Protein backbone atom coordinates (compact mmCIF):
# COMPACT_ATOMS: atom_id res chain seq x y z
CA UNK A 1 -11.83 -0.12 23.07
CA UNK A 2 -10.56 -3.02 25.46
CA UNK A 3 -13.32 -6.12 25.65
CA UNK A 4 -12.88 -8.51 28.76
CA UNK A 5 -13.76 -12.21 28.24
CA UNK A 6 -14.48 -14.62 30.47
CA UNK A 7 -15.03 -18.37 28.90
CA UNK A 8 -15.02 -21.50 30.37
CA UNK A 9 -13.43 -24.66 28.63
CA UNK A 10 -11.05 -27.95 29.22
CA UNK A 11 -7.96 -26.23 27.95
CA UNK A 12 -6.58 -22.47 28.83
CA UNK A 13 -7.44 -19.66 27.05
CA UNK A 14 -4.18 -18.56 25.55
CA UNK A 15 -5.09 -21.58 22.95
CA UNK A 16 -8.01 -20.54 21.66
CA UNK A 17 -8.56 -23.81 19.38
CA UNK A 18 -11.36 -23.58 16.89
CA UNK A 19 -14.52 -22.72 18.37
CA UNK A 20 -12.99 -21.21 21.59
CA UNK A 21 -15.94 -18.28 21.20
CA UNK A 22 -18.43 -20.89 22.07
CA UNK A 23 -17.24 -21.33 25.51
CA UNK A 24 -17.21 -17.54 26.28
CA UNK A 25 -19.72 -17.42 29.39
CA UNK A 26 -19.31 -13.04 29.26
CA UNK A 27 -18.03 -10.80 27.41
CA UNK A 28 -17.78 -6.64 27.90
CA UNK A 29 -16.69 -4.11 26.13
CA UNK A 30 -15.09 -0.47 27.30
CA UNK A 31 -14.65 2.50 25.93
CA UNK A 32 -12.20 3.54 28.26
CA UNK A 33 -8.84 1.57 29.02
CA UNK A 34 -8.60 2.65 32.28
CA UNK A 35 -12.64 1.43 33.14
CA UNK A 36 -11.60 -2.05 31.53
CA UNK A 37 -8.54 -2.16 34.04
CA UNK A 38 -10.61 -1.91 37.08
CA UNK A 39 -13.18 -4.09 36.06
CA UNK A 40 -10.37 -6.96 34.90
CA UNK A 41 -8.19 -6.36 38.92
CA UNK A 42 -12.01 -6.57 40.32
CA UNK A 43 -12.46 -10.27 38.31
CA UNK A 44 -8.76 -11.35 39.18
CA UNK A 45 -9.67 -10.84 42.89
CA UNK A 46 -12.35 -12.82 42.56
CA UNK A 47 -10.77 -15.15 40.55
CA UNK A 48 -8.10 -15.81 42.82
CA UNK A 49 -10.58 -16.17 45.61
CA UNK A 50 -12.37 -18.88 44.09
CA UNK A 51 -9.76 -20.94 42.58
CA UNK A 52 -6.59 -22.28 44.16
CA UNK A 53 -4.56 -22.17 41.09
CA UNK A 54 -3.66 -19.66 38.51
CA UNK A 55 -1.01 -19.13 35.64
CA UNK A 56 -0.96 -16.24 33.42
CA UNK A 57 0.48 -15.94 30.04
CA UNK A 58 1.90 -12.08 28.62
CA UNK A 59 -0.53 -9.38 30.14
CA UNK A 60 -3.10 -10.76 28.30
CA UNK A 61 -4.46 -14.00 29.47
CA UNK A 62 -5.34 -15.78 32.73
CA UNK A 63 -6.50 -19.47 33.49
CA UNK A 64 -7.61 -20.10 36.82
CA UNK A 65 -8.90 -23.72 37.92
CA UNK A 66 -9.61 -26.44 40.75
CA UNK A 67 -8.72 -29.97 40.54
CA UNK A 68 -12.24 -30.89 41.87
CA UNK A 69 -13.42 -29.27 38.90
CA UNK A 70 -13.30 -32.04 35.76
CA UNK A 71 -14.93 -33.60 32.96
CA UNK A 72 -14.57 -36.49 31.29
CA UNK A 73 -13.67 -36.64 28.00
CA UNK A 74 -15.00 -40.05 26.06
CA UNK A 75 -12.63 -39.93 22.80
CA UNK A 76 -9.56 -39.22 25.30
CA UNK A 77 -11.05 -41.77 27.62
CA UNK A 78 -9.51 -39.55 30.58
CA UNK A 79 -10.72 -36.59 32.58
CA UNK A 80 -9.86 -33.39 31.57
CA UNK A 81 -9.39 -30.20 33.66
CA UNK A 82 -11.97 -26.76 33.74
CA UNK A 83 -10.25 -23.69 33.26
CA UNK A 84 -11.85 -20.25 34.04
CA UNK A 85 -10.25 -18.37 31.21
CA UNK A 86 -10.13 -14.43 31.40
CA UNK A 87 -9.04 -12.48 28.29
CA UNK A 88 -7.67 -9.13 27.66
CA UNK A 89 -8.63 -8.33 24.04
CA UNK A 90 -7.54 -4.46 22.99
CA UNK A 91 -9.72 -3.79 20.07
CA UNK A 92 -8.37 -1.43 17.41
């Protein structure tokens, strides 16, 4: 079973810091690798439609983002960036 996440947060996805679960925005499961495959190239596309950057980290993690797209952060007293996060999470 292969589950493809997509969360939204001020820091990529490959860090998933405490609490990362509460910025997932979707999340779907398959039962079938080869299903999860074409429905994680379909998001990419998108993805890389959307946003102007992208970095990558194994075969398991993608952070796409825009610099137009920030928030500010009041203990850092700076803006941070968004990052569109996509995970690929095998499941045993």
């Amino acid at each position: 079973m292969v589950e493809i996440i997509y969360m939204k947060a001020d820091y990529e996805p490959w860090w998933e810091f405490e609490g990362w679960e509460e910025h997932i925005l979707e999340r779907i499961s398959f039962n079938e690798e080869n299903e999860a495959q074409e429905y994680l190239n379909k998001k990419l596309e998108e993805f890389r439609g959307n946003f102007p950057f992208e970095k990558a980290k194994g075969d398991k993690y993608w952070a796409f983002w825009s610099v137009k797209e920030q928030c500010f952060c009041d203990s850092c007293d700076e803006d941070l960036q968004i990052y569109h996060g996509i995970i690929w999470n095998k499941l045993r």
